[in-house]
Amino acid sequence: MLTILLHRAPARAFYRVEISDNLFGEYTVLREWGRAGRLAGARVNWFSNLRDAVQAADRWRGRAISRGYRLSERRAARG
């Protein structure tokens, strides 16, 4: 599992992109966004191979960075 956590300091907003595999040999990309202390939004996309999942996650990471998010220094907790 790979997790990329981004944050936008003044608004206490976060954007998380996580790649993981599932029991069916597929890869999922979880995107979660929101503000600290509020309900978060989430979306999951499935991919048949790791390359496509990584390309999609990198594209969403790039979009978040273009909207003012920066990589977080904190590590994401593993569930």
A tleap script that builds the chain and sets N, CA, C and O, in Angstrom:
source leaprc.protein.ff14SB
mol = sequence {
  NMET LEU THR ILE LEU LEU HIE ARG ALA PRO
  ALA ARG ALA PHE TYR ARG VAL GLU ILE SER
  ASP ASN LEU PHE GLY GLU TYR THR VAL LEU
  ARG GLU TRP GLY ARG ALA GLY ARG LEU ALA
  GLY ALA ARG VAL ASN TRP PHE SER ASN LEU
  ARG ASP ALA VAL GLN ALA ALA ASP ARG TRP
  ARG GLY ARG ALA ILE SER ARG GLY TYR ARG
  LEU SER GLU ARG ARG ALA ALA ARG CGLY
}
set mol.1.N position { 0.847 -1.168 0.000 }
set mol.1.CA position { 0.000 0.000 0.000 }
set mol.1.C position { 0.895 1.235 0.000 }
set mol.1.O position { 1.871 1.307 0.746 }
set mol.2.N position { 0.557 2.185 -0.829 }
set mol.2.CA position { 1.268 3.456 -0.913 }
set mol.2.C position { 0.277 4.572 -0.629 }
set mol.2.O position { -0.792 4.627 -1.237 }
set mol.3.N position { 0.628 5.465 0.294 }
set mol.3.CA position { -0.249 6.572 0.647 }
set mol.3.C position { 0.493 7.884 0.448 }
set mol.3.O position { 1.616 8.050 0.923 }
set mol.4.N position { -0.137 8.808 -0.253 }
set mol.4.CA position { 0.390 10.156 -0.434 }
set mol.4.C position { -0.562 11.096 0.278 }
set mol.4.O position { -1.749 11.149 -0.043 }
set mol.5.N position { -0.042 11.838 1.246 }
set mol.5.CA position { -0.867 12.752 2.026 }
set mol.5.C position { -0.429 14.174 1.719 }
set mol.5.O position { 0.742 14.519 1.875 }
set mol.6.N position { -1.374 14.998 1.281 }
set mol.6.CA position { -1.104 16.392 0.977 }
set mol.6.C position { -1.948 17.265 1.885 }
set mol.6.O position { -3.006 16.840 2.351 }
set mol.7.N position { -1.492 18.473 2.138 }
set mol.7.CA position { -2.269 19.374 2.986 }
set mol.7.C position { -2.172 20.798 2.457 }
set mol.7.O position { -1.252 21.144 1.716 }
set mol.8.N position { -3.132 21.605 2.849 }
set mol.8.CA position { -3.149 23.031 2.538 }
set mol.8.C position { -3.318 23.743 3.875 }
set mol.8.O position { -4.401 23.746 4.461 }
set mol.9.N position { -2.230 24.346 4.346 }
set mol.9.CA position { -2.113 24.838 5.730 }
set mol.9.C position { -3.178 25.842 6.167 }
set mol.9.O position { -3.837 25.586 7.175 }
set mol.10.N position { -3.391 26.952 5.491 }
set mol.10.CA position { -4.314 27.946 6.057 }
set mol.10.C position { -5.729 27.400 6.257 }
set mol.10.O position { -6.398 27.758 7.227 }
set mol.11.N position { -6.176 26.562 5.373 }
set mol.11.CA position { -7.541 26.048 5.448 }
set mol.11.C position { -7.633 24.735 6.233 }
set mol.11.O position { -8.732 24.222 6.442 }
set mol.12.N position { -6.500 24.188 6.668 }
set mol.12.CA position { -6.453 22.892 7.341 }
set mol.12.C position { -7.117 21.813 6.495 }
set mol.12.O position { -7.764 20.906 7.018 }
set mol.13.N position { -6.948 21.924 5.182 }
set mol.13.CA position { -7.525 20.969 4.249 }
set mol.13.C position { -6.512 19.861 3.952 }
set mol.13.O position { -5.303 20.072 4.041 }
set mol.14.N position { -7.024 18.674 3.595 }
set mol.14.CA position { -6.143 17.568 3.237 }
set mol.14.C position { -6.656 16.873 1.987 }
set mol.14.O position { -7.834 16.963 1.642 }
set mol.15.N position { -5.755 16.187 1.324 }
set mol.15.CA position { -6.068 15.384 0.152 }
set mol.15.C position { -5.191 14.150 0.252 }
set mol.15.O position { -3.969 14.269 0.348 }
set mol.16.N position { -5.787 12.973 0.232 }
set mol.16.CA position { -5.032 11.733 0.390 }
set mol.16.C position { -5.279 10.851 -0.821 }
set mol.16.O position { -6.418 10.685 -1.259 }
set mol.17.N position { -4.205 10.286 -1.358 }
set mol.17.CA position { -4.281 9.343 -2.474 }
set mol.17.C position { -3.601 8.060 -2.003 }
set mol.17.O position { -2.458 8.088 -1.548 }
set mol.18.N position { -4.304 6.945 -2.112 }
set mol.18.CA position { -3.769 5.671 -1.618 }
set mol.18.C position { -3.944 4.602 -2.679 }
set mol.18.O position { -5.028 4.452 -3.243 }
set mol.19.N position { -2.884 3.860 -2.953 }
set mol.19.CA position { -2.928 2.745 -3.899 }
set mol.19.C position { -2.807 1.455 -3.097 }
set mol.19.O position { -1.932 1.326 -2.241 }
set mol.20.N position { -3.685 0.510 -3.377 }
set mol.20.CA position { -3.583 -0.801 -2.723 }
set mol.20.C position { -4.121 -1.869 -3.667 }
set mol.20.O position { -4.823 -1.571 -4.634 }
set mol.21.N position { -3.779 -3.111 -3.367 }
set mol.21.CA position { -4.300 -4.220 -4.169 }
set mol.21.C position { -5.431 -4.890 -3.395 }
set mol.21.O position { -5.537 -4.758 -2.176 }
set mol.22.N position { -6.274 -5.616 -4.136 }
set mol.22.CA position { -7.376 -6.301 -3.471 }
set mol.22.C position { -7.275 -7.806 -3.701 }
set mol.22.O position { -6.339 -8.270 -4.352 }
set mol.23.N position { -8.211 -8.558 -3.185 }
set mol.23.CA position { -8.169 -10.018 -3.263 }
set mol.23.C position { -8.421 -10.566 -4.659 }
set mol.23.O position { -8.202 -11.753 -4.903 }
set mol.24.N position { -8.874 -9.732 -5.571 }
set mol.24.CA position { -9.208 -10.181 -6.917 }
set mol.24.C position { -8.125 -9.856 -7.929 }
set mol.24.O position { -8.349 -9.984 -9.132 }
set mol.25.N position { -6.949 -9.434 -7.461 }
set mol.25.CA position { -5.844 -9.134 -8.357 }
set mol.25.C position { -5.958 -7.775 -9.024 }
set mol.25.O position { -5.241 -7.486 -9.982 }
set mol.26.N position { -6.851 -6.947 -8.523 }
set mol.26.CA position { -7.012 -5.595 -9.058 }
set mol.26.C position { -6.302 -4.615 -8.131 }
set mol.26.O position { -5.902 -4.960 -7.019 }
set mol.27.N position { -6.159 -3.406 -8.609 }
set mol.27.CA position { -5.556 -2.342 -7.802 }
set mol.27.C position { -6.589 -1.243 -7.625 }
set mol.27.O position { -7.323 -0.906 -8.554 }
set mol.28.N position { -6.636 -0.693 -6.430 }
set mol.28.CA position { -7.576 0.387 -6.161 }
set mol.28.C position { -6.805 1.658 -5.818 }
set mol.28.O position { -5.745 1.627 -5.195 }
set mol.29.N position { -7.379 2.765 -6.248 }
set mol.29.CA position { -6.857 4.071 -5.880 }
set mol.29.C position { -7.960 4.764 -5.103 }
set mol.29.O position { -9.029 5.058 -5.639 }
set mol.30.N position { -7.684 5.019 -3.830 }
set mol.30.CA position { -8.625 5.718 -2.955 }
set mol.30.C position { -8.206 7.172 -2.896 }
set mol.30.O position { -7.044 7.480 -2.627 }
set mol.31.N position { -9.153 8.070 -3.148 }
set mol.31.CA position { -8.917 9.503 -2.984 }
set mol.31.C position { -9.834 9.984 -1.883 }
set mol.31.O position { -11.031 9.701 -1.896 }
set mol.32.N position { -9.280 10.707 -0.936 }
set mol.32.CA position { -10.059 11.247 0.165 }
set mol.32.C position { -9.661 12.701 0.354 }
set mol.32.O position { -8.480 13.036 0.264 }
set mol.33.N position { -10.635 13.571 0.614 }
set mol.33.CA position { -10.367 14.992 0.757 }
set mol.33.C position { -11.312 15.586 1.776 }
set mol.33.O position { -12.387 15.049 2.042 }
set mol.34.N position { -10.895 16.701 2.341 }
set mol.34.CA position { -11.753 17.378 3.312 }
set mol.34.C position { -10.967 18.373 4.134 }
set mol.34.O position { -9.855 18.765 3.782 }
set mol.35.N position { -11.577 18.774 5.243 }
set mol.35.CA position { -10.947 19.699 6.186 }
set mol.35.C position { -10.939 19.042 7.556 }
set mol.35.O position { -11.811 18.233 7.872 }
set mol.36.N position { -9.957 19.393 8.358 }
set mol.36.CA position { -9.828 18.813 9.696 }
set mol.36.C position { -11.095 19.095 10.507 }
set mol.36.O position { -11.561 20.233 10.566 }
set mol.37.N position { -11.639 18.064 11.121 }
set mol.37.CA position { -12.817 18.213 11.956 }
set mol.37.C position { -14.136 18.188 11.218 }
set mol.37.O position { -15.186 18.381 11.830 }
set mol.38.N position { -14.108 17.955 9.918 }
set mol.38.CA position { -15.345 17.910 9.132 }
set mol.38.C position { -15.439 16.597 8.379 }
set mol.38.O position { -14.460 15.860 8.272 }
set mol.39.N position { -16.615 16.311 7.862 }
set mol.39.CA position { -16.849 15.101 7.091 }
set mol.39.C position { -16.036 15.141 5.796 }
set mol.39.O position { -16.008 16.162 5.109 }
set mol.40.N position { -15.381 14.040 5.469 }
set mol.40.CA position { -14.527 13.972 4.280 }
set mol.40.C position { -15.274 13.342 3.114 }
set mol.40.O position { -16.206 12.560 3.301 }
set mol.41.N position { -14.845 13.699 1.908 }
set mol.41.CA position { -15.351 13.057 0.700 }
set mol.41.C position { -14.374 11.972 0.288 }
set mol.41.O position { -13.191 12.044 0.621 }
set mol.42.N position { -14.854 10.972 -0.429 }
set mol.42.CA position { -13.970 9.881 -0.857 }
set mol.42.C position { -14.464 9.289 -2.167 }
set mol.42.O position { -15.654 9.327 -2.479 }
set mol.43.N position { -13.535 8.751 -2.915 }
set mol.43.CA position { -13.859 8.072 -4.168 }
set mol.43.C position { -12.848 6.950 -4.373 }
set mol.43.O position { -11.662 7.130 -4.097 }
set mol.44.N position { -13.304 5.796 -4.855 }
set mol.44.CA position { -12.431 4.659 -5.127 }
set mol.44.C position { -12.550 4.312 -6.597 }
set mol.44.O position { -13.651 4.231 -7.141 }
set mol.45.N position { -11.398 4.105 -7.239 }
set mol.45.CA position { -11.361 3.676 -8.632 }
set mol.45.C position { -10.573 2.368 -8.704 }
set mol.45.O position { -9.576 2.208 -8.001 }
set mol.46.N position { -11.015 1.426 -9.554 }
set mol.46.CA position { -10.365 0.133 -9.707 }
set mol.46.C position { -9.614 0.102 -11.026 }
set mol.46.O position { -10.055 0.670 -12.025 }
set mol.47.N position { -8.462 -0.577 -11.011 }
set mol.47.CA position { -7.626 -0.728 -12.197 }
set mol.47.C position { -7.171 -2.177 -12.289 }
set mol.47.O position { -6.991 -2.844 -11.270 }
set mol.48.N position { -6.986 -2.661 -13.514 }
set mol.48.CA position { -6.589 -4.053 -13.708 }
set mol.48.C position { -5.085 -4.265 -13.554 }
set mol.48.O position { -4.638 -5.397 -13.372 }
set mol.49.N position { -4.300 -3.186 -13.624 }
set mol.49.CA position { -2.853 -3.347 -13.446 }
set mol.49.C position { -2.278 -2.171 -12.655 }
set mol.49.O position { -2.869 -1.094 -12.579 }
set mol.50.N position { -1.118 -2.415 -12.076 }
set mol.50.CA position { -0.475 -1.433 -11.208 }
set mol.50.C position { -0.048 -0.186 -11.969 }
set mol.50.O position { -0.138 0.922 -11.440 }
set mol.51.N position { 0.409 -0.351 -13.184 }
set mol.51.CA position { 0.867 0.802 -13.973 }
set mol.51.C position { -0.238 1.831 -14.149 }
set mol.51.O position { -0.009 3.023 -13.945 }
set mol.52.N position { -1.429 1.390 -14.522 }
set mol.52.CA position { -2.552 2.317 -14.702 }
set mol.52.C position { -2.950 2.980 -13.387 }
set mol.52.O position { -3.294 4.162 -13.363 }
set mol.53.N position { -2.904 2.213 -12.285 }
set mol.53.CA position { -3.244 2.765 -10.976 }
set mol.53.C position { -2.250 3.845 -10.564 }
set mol.53.O position { -2.650 4.888 -10.047 }
set mol.54.N position { -0.962 3.605 -10.789 }
set mol.54.CA position { 0.065 4.578 -10.425 }
set mol.54.C position { -0.064 5.834 -11.290 }
set mol.54.O position { 0.079 6.949 -10.788 }
set mol.55.N position { -0.329 5.661 -12.573 }
set mol.55.CA position { -0.501 6.824 -13.453 }
set mol.55.C position { -1.687 7.677 -13.013 }
set mol.55.O position { -1.597 8.904 -13.000 }
set mol.56.N position { -2.787 7.040 -12.655 }
set mol.56.CA position { -3.970 7.778 -12.197 }
set mol.56.C position { -3.686 8.490 -10.880 }
set mol.56.O position { -4.042 9.657 -10.716 }
set mol.57.N position { -3.045 7.792 -9.938 }
set mol.57.CA position { -2.724 8.406 -8.640 }
set mol.57.C position { -1.792 9.598 -8.832 }
set mol.57.O position { -1.951 10.622 -8.168 }
set mol.58.N position { -0.834 9.471 -9.724 }
set mol.58.CA position { 0.087 10.575 -9.977 }
set mol.58.C position { -0.640 11.763 -10.615 }
set mol.58.O position { -0.332 12.915 -10.310 }
set mol.59.N position { -1.578 11.491 -11.476 }
set mol.59.CA position { -2.375 12.562 -12.099 }
set mol.59.C position { -3.196 13.306 -11.037 }
set mol.59.O position { -3.246 14.536 -11.050 }
set mol.60.N position { -3.839 12.574 -10.122 }
set mol.60.CA position { -4.633 13.215 -9.063 }
set mol.60.C position { -3.743 13.962 -8.076 }
set mol.60.O position { -4.131 15.013 -7.565 }
set mol.61.N position { -2.549 13.427 -7.804 }
set mol.61.CA position { -1.598 14.136 -6.947 }
set mol.61.C position { -1.195 15.457 -7.595 }
set mol.61.O position { -1.131 16.487 -6.923 }
set mol.62.N position { -0.924 15.429 -8.892 }
set mol.62.CA position { -0.562 16.645 -9.615 }
set mol.62.C position { -1.665 17.684 -9.604 }
set mol.62.O position { -1.394 18.878 -9.476 }
set mol.63.N position { -2.895 17.247 -9.734 }
set mol.63.CA position { -4.028 18.182 -9.677 }
set mol.63.C position { -4.143 18.830 -8.307 }
set mol.63.O position { -4.415 20.025 -8.203 }
set mol.64.N position { -3.935 18.041 -7.252 }
set mol.64.CA position { -4.003 18.586 -5.892 }
set mol.64.C position { -2.895 19.612 -5.680 }
set mol.64.O position { -3.129 20.659 -5.075 }
set mol.65.N position { -1.709 19.327 -6.163 }
set mol.65.CA position { -0.597 20.264 -6.025 }
set mol.65.C position { -0.887 21.548 -6.791 }
set mol.65.O position { -0.549 22.637 -6.325 }
set mol.66.N position { -1.507 21.432 -7.953 }
set mol.66.CA position { -1.843 22.639 -8.726 }
set mol.66.C position { -2.914 23.486 -8.023 }
set mol.66.O position { -3.061 24.673 -8.317 }
set mol.67.N position { -3.651 22.879 -7.104 }
set mol.67.CA position { -4.675 23.610 -6.335 }
set mol.67.C position { -4.140 24.129 -4.999 }
set mol.67.O position { -4.911 24.592 -4.159 }
set mol.68.N position { -2.823 24.053 -4.802 }
set mol.68.CA position { -2.227 24.625 -3.606 }
set mol.68.C position { -1.898 23.644 -2.501 }
set mol.68.O position { -1.403 24.066 -1.455 }
set mol.69.N position { -2.147 22.363 -2.678 }
set mol.69.CA position { -1.793 21.362 -1.669 }
set mol.69.C position { -0.298 21.074 -1.745 }
set mol.69.O position { 0.303 21.181 -2.814 }
set mol.70.N position { 0.295 20.714 -0.625 }
set mol.70.CA position { 1.710 20.364 -0.554 }
set mol.70.C position { 1.849 19.029 0.154 }
set mol.70.O position { 0.997 18.650 0.957 }
set mol.71.N position { 2.933 18.314 -0.149 }
set mol.71.CA position { 3.179 17.036 0.519 }
set mol.71.C position { 3.299 17.254 2.018 }
set mol.71.O position { 3.947 18.201 2.465 }
set mol.72.N position { 2.682 16.388 2.780 }
set mol.72.CA position { 2.689 16.504 4.228 }
set mol.72.C position { 3.951 15.858 4.796 }
set mol.72.O position { 4.444 14.866 4.260 }
set mol.73.N position { 4.465 16.423 5.874 }
set mol.73.CA position { 5.606 15.859 6.571 }
set mol.73.C position { 5.187 14.681 7.441 }
set mol.73.O position { 5.994 13.803 7.747 }
set mol.74.N position { 3.916 14.672 7.837 }
set mol.74.CA position { 3.417 13.598 8.703 }
set mol.74.C position { 3.179 12.343 7.895 }
set mol.74.O position { 2.824 12.406 6.718 }
set mol.75.N position { 3.376 11.208 8.528 }
set mol.75.CA position { 3.089 9.930 7.879 }
set mol.75.C position { 1.643 9.553 8.134 }
set mol.75.O position { 1.105 9.802 9.213 }
set mol.76.N position { 1.026 8.958 7.146 }
set mol.76.CA position { -0.366 8.526 7.295 }
set mol.76.C position { -0.405 7.256 8.143 }
set mol.76.O position { 0.466 6.395 8.024 }
set mol.77.N position { -1.397 7.150 8.980 }
set mol.77.CA position { -1.569 5.961 9.821 }
set mol.77.C position { -2.048 4.805 8.977 }
set mol.77.O position { -2.890 4.979 8.096 }
set mol.78.N position { -1.530 3.652 9.234 }
set mol.78.CA position { -1.961 2.459 8.493 }
set mol.78.C position { -3.064 1.774 9.261 }
set mol.78.O position { -2.979 1.596 10.476 }
set mol.79.N position { -4.113 1.387 8.530 }
set mol.79.CA position { -5.263 0.778 9.170 }
set mol.79.C position { -5.228 -0.686 9.262 }
set mol.79.O position { -6.160 -1.294 9.789 }
savepdb mol mol.pdb
quit
